Tab-separated table of C-alpha atoms in Angstrom:
chain	number	residue	atom	x	y	z
A	30	UNK	CA	0.000	0.000	0.000
A	31	UNK	CA	2.846	2.400	0.811
A	32	UNK	CA	4.396	1.752	-2.618
A	33	UNK	CA	1.111	2.645	-4.335
A	34	UNK	CA	0.759	5.849	-2.305
A	35	UNK	CA	4.329	6.999	-3.025
A	36	UNK	CA	3.956	6.203	-6.727
A	37	UNK	CA	0.681	8.125	-7.019
A	38	UNK	CA	1.990	11.157	-5.155
A	39	UNK	CA	5.239	11.257	-7.157
A	40	UNK	CA	3.625	10.910	-10.589
A	41	UNK	CA	0.280	12.620	-9.980
A	42	UNK	CA	-1.952	9.558	-10.220
A	43	UNK	CA	-5.229	9.742	-8.318
A	44	UNK	CA	-5.852	6.029	-7.981
A	45	UNK	CA	-3.807	2.807	-8.026
A	46	UNK	CA	-4.825	-0.827	-7.739
A	47	UNK	CA	-2.605	-3.894	-7.618
A	48	UNK	CA	-4.219	-7.052	-8.952
A	49	UNK	CA	-2.605	-10.388	-8.086
A	50	UNK	CA	-3.037	-13.512	-10.212
A	51	UNK	CA	-4.666	-16.591	-8.704
A	52	UNK	CA	-3.521	-19.321	-11.069
A	53	UNK	CA	-5.481	-22.000	-9.213
A	54	UNK	CA	-8.818	-20.389	-10.108
A	55	UNK	CA	-7.586	-18.541	-13.177
A	56	UNK	CA	-8.628	-15.091	-11.927
A	57	UNK	CA	-7.192	-11.744	-10.831
A	58	UNK	CA	-7.925	-10.502	-7.303
A	59	UNK	CA	-7.432	-7.106	-5.668
A	60	UNK	CA	-4.350	-7.294	-3.448
A	61	UNK	CA	-4.064	-3.576	-2.591
A	62	UNK	CA	-5.419	-0.208	-3.683
A	63	UNK	CA	-4.930	3.455	-2.835
A	64	UNK	CA	-6.555	6.718	-3.895
A	65	UNK	CA	-6.331	10.405	-3.114
A	66	UNK	CA	-8.772	11.586	-0.421
A	67	UNK	CA	-12.111	12.287	-2.048
A	68	UNK	CA	-11.194	10.279	-5.148
A	69	UNK	CA	-12.155	6.846	-3.832
A	70	UNK	CA	-13.947	4.861	-6.536
A	71	UNK	CA	-17.289	3.284	-5.654
A	72	UNK	CA	-16.878	-0.201	-4.237
A	73	UNK	CA	-18.570	-2.954	-6.264
A	74	UNK	CA	-21.712	-4.480	-4.716
A	75	UNK	CA	-19.963	-7.798	-4.032
A	76	UNK	CA	-17.106	-6.054	-2.203
A	77	UNK	CA	-13.445	-5.846	-3.191
A	78	UNK	CA	-12.652	-9.176	-1.488
A	79	UNK	CA	-14.929	-10.963	-3.957
A	80	UNK	CA	-14.086	-8.876	-7.016
A	81	UNK	CA	-12.357	-11.042	-9.626
A	82	UNK	CA	-11.439	-10.729	-13.307
A	83	UNK	CA	-10.779	-13.614	-15.648
A	84	UNK	CA	-8.068	-13.615	-18.285
A	85	UNK	CA	-9.011	-11.205	-21.042
A	86	UNK	CA	-11.800	-9.646	-18.949
A	87	UNK	CA	-11.587	-5.907	-18.432
A	88	UNK	CA	-8.429	-3.868	-18.855
A	89	UNK	CA	-6.476	-5.679	-16.134
A	90	UNK	CA	-7.544	-9.069	-17.476
A	91	UNK	CA	-6.398	-8.042	-20.951
A	92	UNK	CA	-2.941	-7.045	-19.654
A	93	UNK	CA	-2.710	-10.294	-17.664
A	94	UNK	CA	-3.492	-12.335	-20.770
A	95	UNK	CA	-1.179	-10.419	-23.115
A	96	UNK	CA	1.676	-9.681	-20.715
A	97	UNK	CA	2.004	-6.262	-22.371
A	98	UNK	CA	1.455	-2.766	-20.883
A	99	UNK	CA	-1.631	-0.801	-21.891
A	100	UNK	CA	-2.180	2.965	-22.074
A	101	UNK	CA	-5.744	4.332	-22.231
A	102	UNK	CA	-5.931	8.078	-23.029
A	103	UNK	CA	-9.673	8.346	-22.278
A	104	UNK	CA	-11.456	5.694	-20.204
A	105	UNK	CA	-14.856	6.934	-21.373
A	106	UNK	CA	-14.159	5.642	-24.877
A	107	UNK	CA	-12.737	2.303	-23.742
A	108	UNK	CA	-15.259	-0.563	-24.245
A	109	UNK	CA	-13.252	-3.069	-22.198
A	110	UNK	CA	-13.904	-1.257	-18.907
A	111	UNK	CA	-16.057	-3.605	-16.800
A	112	UNK	CA	-16.334	-1.474	-13.639
A	113	UNK	CA	-18.410	1.366	-15.036
A	114	UNK	CA	-18.452	3.058	-11.617
A	115	UNK	CA	-14.786	3.937	-12.113
A	116	UNK	CA	-15.631	6.119	-15.109
A	117	UNK	CA	-17.663	9.335	-14.993
A	118	UNK	CA	-19.325	10.310	-18.251
A	119	UNK	CA	-18.458	14.010	-17.852
A	120	UNK	CA	-14.864	13.641	-16.616
A	121	UNK	CA	-11.890	12.742	-18.766
A	122	UNK	CA	-9.638	10.175	-17.115
A	123	UNK	CA	-6.666	8.268	-18.491
A	124	UNK	CA	-5.123	5.043	-17.268
A	125	UNK	CA	-1.927	3.041	-17.441
A	126	UNK	CA	-1.797	-0.690	-16.767
A	127	UNK	CA	1.402	-2.716	-16.547
A	128	UNK	CA	2.035	-6.439	-16.002
A	129	UNK	CA	3.908	-7.448	-12.850
A	130	UNK	CA	6.358	-10.055	-14.140
A	131	UNK	CA	9.073	-12.190	-12.583
A	132	UNK	CA	10.857	-15.152	-14.111
A	133	UNK	CA	8.739	-14.893	-17.239
A	134	UNK	CA	5.504	-15.338	-15.262
A	135	UNK	CA	2.848	-12.646	-14.862
A	136	UNK	CA	2.066	-12.457	-11.133
A	137	UNK	CA	-0.306	-9.527	-11.352
A	138	UNK	CA	-1.242	-6.201	-12.893
A	139	UNK	CA	-0.658	-2.643	-11.656
A	140	UNK	CA	-3.435	-0.237	-12.701
A	141	UNK	CA	-3.037	3.556	-12.410
A	142	UNK	CA	-5.597	6.282	-13.146
A	143	UNK	CA	-5.117	10.019	-13.671
A	144	UNK	CA	-7.410	13.025	-13.976
A	145	UNK	CA	-7.653	14.465	-17.458
A	146	UNK	CA	-6.057	13.322	-20.670
A	147	UNK	CA	-2.410	12.312	-20.390
A	148	UNK	CA	0.061	11.205	-23.012
A	149	UNK	CA	2.573	8.440	-22.275
A	150	UNK	CA	5.720	9.689	-20.566
A	151	UNK	CA	8.722	7.490	-21.335
A	152	UNK	CA	10.600	8.258	-18.129
A	153	UNK	CA	7.522	7.767	-15.958
A	154	UNK	CA	6.702	4.489	-17.660
A	155	UNK	CA	10.267	3.261	-17.181
A	156	UNK	CA	10.167	4.025	-13.452
A	157	UNK	CA	6.792	2.306	-13.069
A	158	UNK	CA	8.081	-0.738	-14.935
A	159	UNK	CA	11.052	-0.891	-12.553
A	160	UNK	CA	8.614	-0.832	-9.628
A	161	UNK	CA	6.590	-3.606	-11.285
A	162	UNK	CA	9.727	-5.728	-11.558
A	163	UNK	CA	10.338	-5.273	-7.835
A	164	UNK	CA	6.705	-6.112	-7.097
A	165	UNK	CA	7.017	-9.235	-9.259
A	166	UNK	CA	10.081	-10.457	-7.398
A	167	UNK	CA	8.393	-9.708	-4.063
A	168	UNK	CA	5.191	-11.497	-5.086
A	169	UNK	CA	7.119	-14.510	-6.349
A	170	UNK	CA	9.100	-14.777	-3.112
A	171	UNK	CA	6.037	-14.352	-0.919
A	172	UNK	CA	3.979	-16.886	-2.853
A	173	UNK	CA	6.829	-19.375	-2.595
A	174	UNK	CA	7.162	-18.794	1.144
A	175	UNK	CA	3.423	-19.208	1.703
A	176	UNK	CA	3.368	-22.403	-0.332
A	177	UNK	CA	6.236	-23.899	1.681
A	178	UNK	CA	4.523	-22.909	4.940
A	179	UNK	CA	1.253	-24.531	3.836
A	180	UNK	CA	3.014	-27.732	2.797
A	181	UNK	CA	4.844	-27.845	6.131
A	182	UNK	CA	1.589	-27.423	8.060
A	183	UNK	CA	-0.217	-30.131	6.090
A	184	UNK	CA	2.791	-32.479	6.413
A	185	UNK	CA	2.786	-31.876	10.174
A	186	UNK	CA	-0.934	-32.673	10.332
A	187	UNK	CA	-0.320	-35.932	8.455
A	188	UNK	CA	2.559	-36.868	10.767
A	189	UNK	CA	0.630	-36.063	13.964
A	190	UNK	CA	-2.456	-37.973	12.832
A	191	UNK	CA	-0.324	-40.984	11.897
A	192	UNK	CA	1.040	-40.939	15.462
A	193	UNK	CA	-2.521	-40.627	16.759
A	194	UNK	CA	-3.607	-43.670	14.742
A	195	UNK	CA	-1.047	-45.830	16.565
A	196	UNK	CA	-2.391	-44.982	20.033
A	197	UNK	CA	-6.138	-44.351	19.447
A	198	UNK	CA	-8.359	-46.988	21.068
A	199	UNK	CA	-11.764	-46.028	19.693
A	200	UNK	CA	-13.278	-44.227	16.734
A	201	UNK	CA	-14.617	-41.197	18.616
A	202	UNK	CA	-11.201	-40.510	20.127
A	203	UNK	CA	-9.585	-40.904	16.706
A	204	UNK	CA	-11.954	-38.460	15.022
A	205	UNK	CA	-12.010	-35.863	17.810
A	206	UNK	CA	-8.207	-35.749	18.052
A	207	UNK	CA	-7.797	-35.693	14.266
A	208	UNK	CA	-10.069	-32.623	14.064
A	209	UNK	CA	-8.164	-30.924	16.876
A	210	UNK	CA	-4.811	-31.577	15.136
A	211	UNK	CA	-6.144	-30.235	11.820
A	212	UNK	CA	-7.205	-26.974	13.486
A	213	UNK	CA	-4.290	-26.475	15.900
A	214	UNK	CA	-1.392	-27.792	13.797
A	215	UNK	CA	-2.762	-27.270	10.288
A	216	UNK	CA	-4.452	-23.959	11.175
A	217	UNK	CA	-7.589	-24.882	9.305
A	218	UNK	CA	-10.563	-22.672	10.111
A	219	UNK	CA	-12.771	-25.670	10.817
A	220	UNK	CA	-12.486	-29.448	10.579
A	221	UNK	CA	-15.136	-32.112	11.020
A	222	UNK	CA	-15.513	-35.819	10.360
A	223	UNK	CA	-18.856	-37.580	9.920
A	224	UNK	CA	-19.986	-41.135	9.314
A	225	UNK	CA	-22.371	-42.082	6.528
A	226	UNK	CA	-25.081	-44.686	6.325
A	227	UNK	CA	-26.358	-45.961	2.987
A	228	UNK	CA	-29.656	-46.536	1.155
A	229	UNK	CA	-30.457	-43.729	1.493
A	230	UNK	CA	-27.309	-41.726	2.142
A	231	UNK	CA	-27.481	-40.199	5.596
A	232	UNK	CA	-24.896	-38.323	7.632
A	233	UNK	CA	-24.698	-39.624	11.189
A	234	UNK	CA	-23.052	-38.167	14.308
A	235	UNK	CA	-19.948	-36.050	13.651
A	236	UNK	CA	-16.834	-34.880	15.470
A	237	UNK	CA	-15.603	-31.337	14.811
A	238	UNK	CA	-13.210	-28.579	15.868
A	239	UNK	CA	-13.140	-24.842	15.148
A	240	UNK	CA	-10.186	-22.482	15.478
A	241	UNK	CA	-11.768	-19.848	17.724
A	242	UNK	CA	-14.514	-21.289	19.951
A	243	UNK	CA	-15.577	-24.758	21.185
A	244	UNK	CA	-18.513	-26.197	19.287
A	245	UNK	CA	-21.732	-26.791	21.181
A	246	UNK	CA	-24.056	-29.734	20.579
A	247	UNK	CA	-26.385	-27.330	18.763
A	248	UNK	CA	-23.554	-26.215	16.451
A	249	UNK	CA	-22.654	-29.819	15.632
A	250	UNK	CA	-26.281	-30.569	14.873
A	251	UNK	CA	-26.459	-27.505	12.621
A	252	UNK	CA	-23.379	-28.644	10.670
A	253	UNK	CA	-24.819	-32.132	10.250
A	254	UNK	CA	-28.221	-30.870	9.126
A	255	UNK	CA	-26.669	-28.440	6.617
A	256	UNK	CA	-24.566	-31.205	5.045
A	257	UNK	CA	-27.477	-33.624	5.077
A	258	UNK	CA	-29.498	-31.047	3.172
A	259	UNK	CA	-26.744	-30.898	0.540
A	260	UNK	CA	-26.662	-34.701	0.296
A	261	UNK	CA	-30.426	-34.873	-0.179
A	262	UNK	CA	-30.258	-32.099	-2.780
A	263	UNK	CA	-27.889	-34.216	-4.833
A	264	UNK	CA	-25.640	-32.755	-7.519
A	265	UNK	CA	-22.931	-34.239	-9.712
A	266	UNK	CA	-20.023	-33.481	-7.375
A	267	UNK	CA	-21.665	-34.990	-4.300
A	268	UNK	CA	-22.780	-38.008	-6.321
A	269	UNK	CA	-19.197	-38.584	-7.477
A	270	UNK	CA	-18.009	-38.172	-3.881
A	271	UNK	CA	-20.507	-40.601	-2.351
A	272	UNK	CA	-20.754	-43.190	-5.095
A	273	UNK	CA	-17.177	-43.182	-6.413
A	274	UNK	CA	-15.052	-41.671	-3.619
A	275	UNK	CA	-14.016	-38.611	-5.641
A	276	UNK	CA	-12.845	-35.752	-3.356
A	277	UNK	CA	-14.108	-32.183	-3.689
A	278	UNK	CA	-11.669	-29.261	-3.534
A	279	UNK	CA	-13.271	-25.803	-3.612
A	280	UNK	CA	-10.441	-23.282	-3.809
A	281	UNK	CA	-12.583	-20.161	-4.015
A	282	UNK	CA	-15.841	-20.358	-2.105
A	283	UNK	CA	-16.737	-16.755	-3.009
A	284	UNK	CA	-16.713	-17.637	-6.707
A	285	UNK	CA	-18.455	-20.982	-6.187
A	286	UNK	CA	-21.828	-21.732	-7.722
A	287	UNK	CA	-22.581	-24.310	-5.016
A	288	UNK	CA	-25.870	-23.061	-3.509
A	289	UNK	CA	-26.163	-23.186	0.257
A	290	UNK	CA	-22.510	-24.039	0.851
A	291	UNK	CA	-21.198	-20.697	-0.448
A	292	UNK	CA	-23.233	-18.458	1.864
A	293	UNK	CA	-22.800	-20.607	4.953
A	294	UNK	CA	-19.042	-21.043	4.518
A	295	UNK	CA	-18.387	-17.368	3.781
A	296	UNK	CA	-20.396	-16.255	6.807
A	297	UNK	CA	-18.188	-18.512	8.948
A	298	UNK	CA	-15.010	-16.948	7.545
A	299	UNK	CA	-13.993	-19.831	5.270
A	300	UNK	CA	-12.507	-19.080	1.847
A	301	UNK	CA	-11.732	-22.582	0.550
A	302	UNK	CA	-12.672	-26.106	1.570
A	303	UNK	CA	-11.967	-29.771	0.940
A	304	UNK	CA	-14.363	-32.706	1.315
A	305	UNK	CA	-12.481	-36.003	1.461
A	306	UNK	CA	-14.115	-39.440	1.408
A	307	UNK	CA	-13.316	-42.138	3.947
A	308	UNK	CA	-13.383	-45.279	1.834
A	309	UNK	CA	-13.493	-48.776	3.347
A	310	UNK	CA	-13.794	-51.819	1.073
A	311	UNK	CA	-14.589	-49.555	-1.915
A	312	UNK	CA	-17.491	-47.950	-0.062
A	313	UNK	CA	-17.630	-44.321	1.109
A	314	UNK	CA	-18.383	-44.633	4.823
A	315	UNK	CA	-17.510	-41.142	6.031
A	316	UNK	CA	-16.392	-37.612	5.191
A	317	UNK	CA	-13.511	-35.411	6.291
A	318	UNK	CA	-14.296	-31.716	5.754
A	319	UNK	CA	-11.599	-29.032	6.090
A	320	UNK	CA	-12.180	-25.273	5.849
A	321	UNK	CA	-9.321	-22.837	5.186
A	322	UNK	CA	-9.095	-19.072	5.619
A	323	UNK	CA	-6.955	-18.825	2.453
A	324	UNK	CA	-8.234	-18.660	-1.112
A	325	UNK	CA	-6.486	-21.214	-3.316
A	326	UNK	CA	-5.141	-23.230	-0.375
A	327	UNK	CA	-5.461	-26.665	-1.957
A	328	UNK	CA	-2.860	-27.051	-4.707
A	329	UNK	CA	-1.770	-30.416	-6.130
A	330	UNK	CA	0.752	-31.258	-3.421
A	331	UNK	CA	-1.576	-30.320	-0.543
A	332	UNK	CA	-4.340	-32.375	-2.158
A	333	UNK	CA	-2.114	-35.458	-2.390
A	334	UNK	CA	-1.108	-35.166	1.283
A	335	UNK	CA	-4.717	-34.727	2.371
A	336	UNK	CA	-5.863	-37.721	0.334
A	337	UNK	CA	-3.144	-39.770	2.031
A	338	UNK	CA	-4.427	-38.491	5.388
A	339	UNK	CA	-7.994	-39.565	4.564
A	340	UNK	CA	-6.731	-42.983	3.458
A	341	UNK	CA	-4.850	-43.446	6.722
A	342	UNK	CA	-7.899	-42.446	8.766
A	343	UNK	CA	-10.069	-44.903	6.834
A	344	UNK	CA	-7.533	-47.691	7.450
A	345	UNK	CA	-7.417	-46.884	11.176
A	346	UNK	CA	-11.204	-46.792	11.350
A	347	UNK	CA	-11.424	-50.205	9.681
A	348	UNK	CA	-8.787	-51.606	12.055
A	349	UNK	CA	-10.634	-50.308	15.146
A	350	UNK	CA	-13.911	-51.708	13.854
A	351	UNK	CA	-12.400	-55.163	13.329
A	352	UNK	CA	-10.740	-55.087	16.749
A	353	UNK	CA	-14.118	-54.256	18.283
A	354	UNK	CA	-15.747	-57.161	16.431
A	355	UNK	CA	-13.048	-59.582	17.569
A	356	UNK	CA	-13.397	-58.369	21.140
A	357	UNK	CA	-17.154	-58.907	21.041
A	358	UNK	CA	-16.771	-62.403	19.600
A	359	UNK	CA	-14.448	-63.242	22.478
A	360	UNK	CA	-17.015	-62.341	25.135
A	361	UNK	CA	-20.462	-62.776	23.565
A	362	UNK	CA	-22.211	-65.723	21.949
A	363	UNK	CA	-22.569	-65.325	18.156
A	364	UNK	CA	-26.090	-66.785	17.992
A	365	UNK	CA	-27.744	-65.422	21.132
A	366	UNK	CA	-25.740	-62.235	21.690
A	367	UNK	CA	-25.559	-63.148	25.393
A	368	UNK	CA	-22.388	-62.916	27.489
A	369	UNK	CA	-20.399	-66.164	27.360
A	370	UNK	CA	-18.471	-68.070	30.026
A	371	UNK	CA	-15.215	-66.171	29.458
A	372	UNK	CA	-16.824	-62.835	30.310
A	373	UNK	CA	-18.527	-64.414	33.328
A	374	UNK	CA	-15.243	-65.798	34.666
A	375	UNK	CA	-13.439	-62.439	34.161
A	376	UNK	CA	-16.162	-60.531	35.996
A	377	UNK	CA	-16.208	-63.116	38.778
A	378	UNK	CA	-12.431	-62.863	39.189
A	379	UNK	CA	-12.702	-59.070	39.434
A	380	UNK	CA	-15.163	-59.318	42.345
A	381	UNK	CA	-13.358	-62.015	44.300
């Protein structure tokens, strides 16, 4: 933000906006903006946080797609302007847009607007391009650092849950601790695990954890009912998840067309989510749902680690279920379901 302010004040621009590229979703997002007092442009109805441009859309999208700078002497005559609120019909305004590039990759677009008609100034353009190069290097470094941090967190979650699997003695303990690890170690906004029954599909009791406050029984019930409503509503993605064990990764909830999920997740502060199947004997028997505060959190490497995590949880769940069955066979008659002599003798020995 300070760079935008200094640039505007030094070169007499009234407004600057830095768009950053989200390659996961294929859109540009507003990373920072600055304007002179009294020159603030009207905010779009959806809010700046949800404002996105696709490649080739609008002036910034055009620069992102082409990788070439663009000079607009009069915005009023420019048909590619998509935010009409930025242009006043009775005021001449010019604009300069430059790609933010590093290592041959366009990381974003810097958009500048001035009052009145301006002609390109070679020295000004050169200085702005130098700033864009610095912004590109900064963006590339920061994106790399964030990616490494995310991978480290997810790897730590996988490692901690693998350790949990070794010592867990029942399913509820396994699920509750796994959710806690996902939130505390992985810094997910919310994590919950639920079991599914079949014919028809029905979500049963769930275990969950949230980053800020403990979840009440009412909150757990609300989560279960909301997901059950989605299951009953159907849809191709949920059908693929339930019937074929295909995971769902939603990297931009704000841009999602998933009715019901979008509004609920955004109101809870989530920006991306993953729904992972727990598959036992080729049957989806449960769901692991992870909410993240970051847009575009789930890239290929994170997805692979999380799928491995879900596979390990499913294996542990199957192992605990079989151990429980073996334990019951040891103490109860198969035909009658009544306690057998071994259980009687153990209880008798405890009381003597």
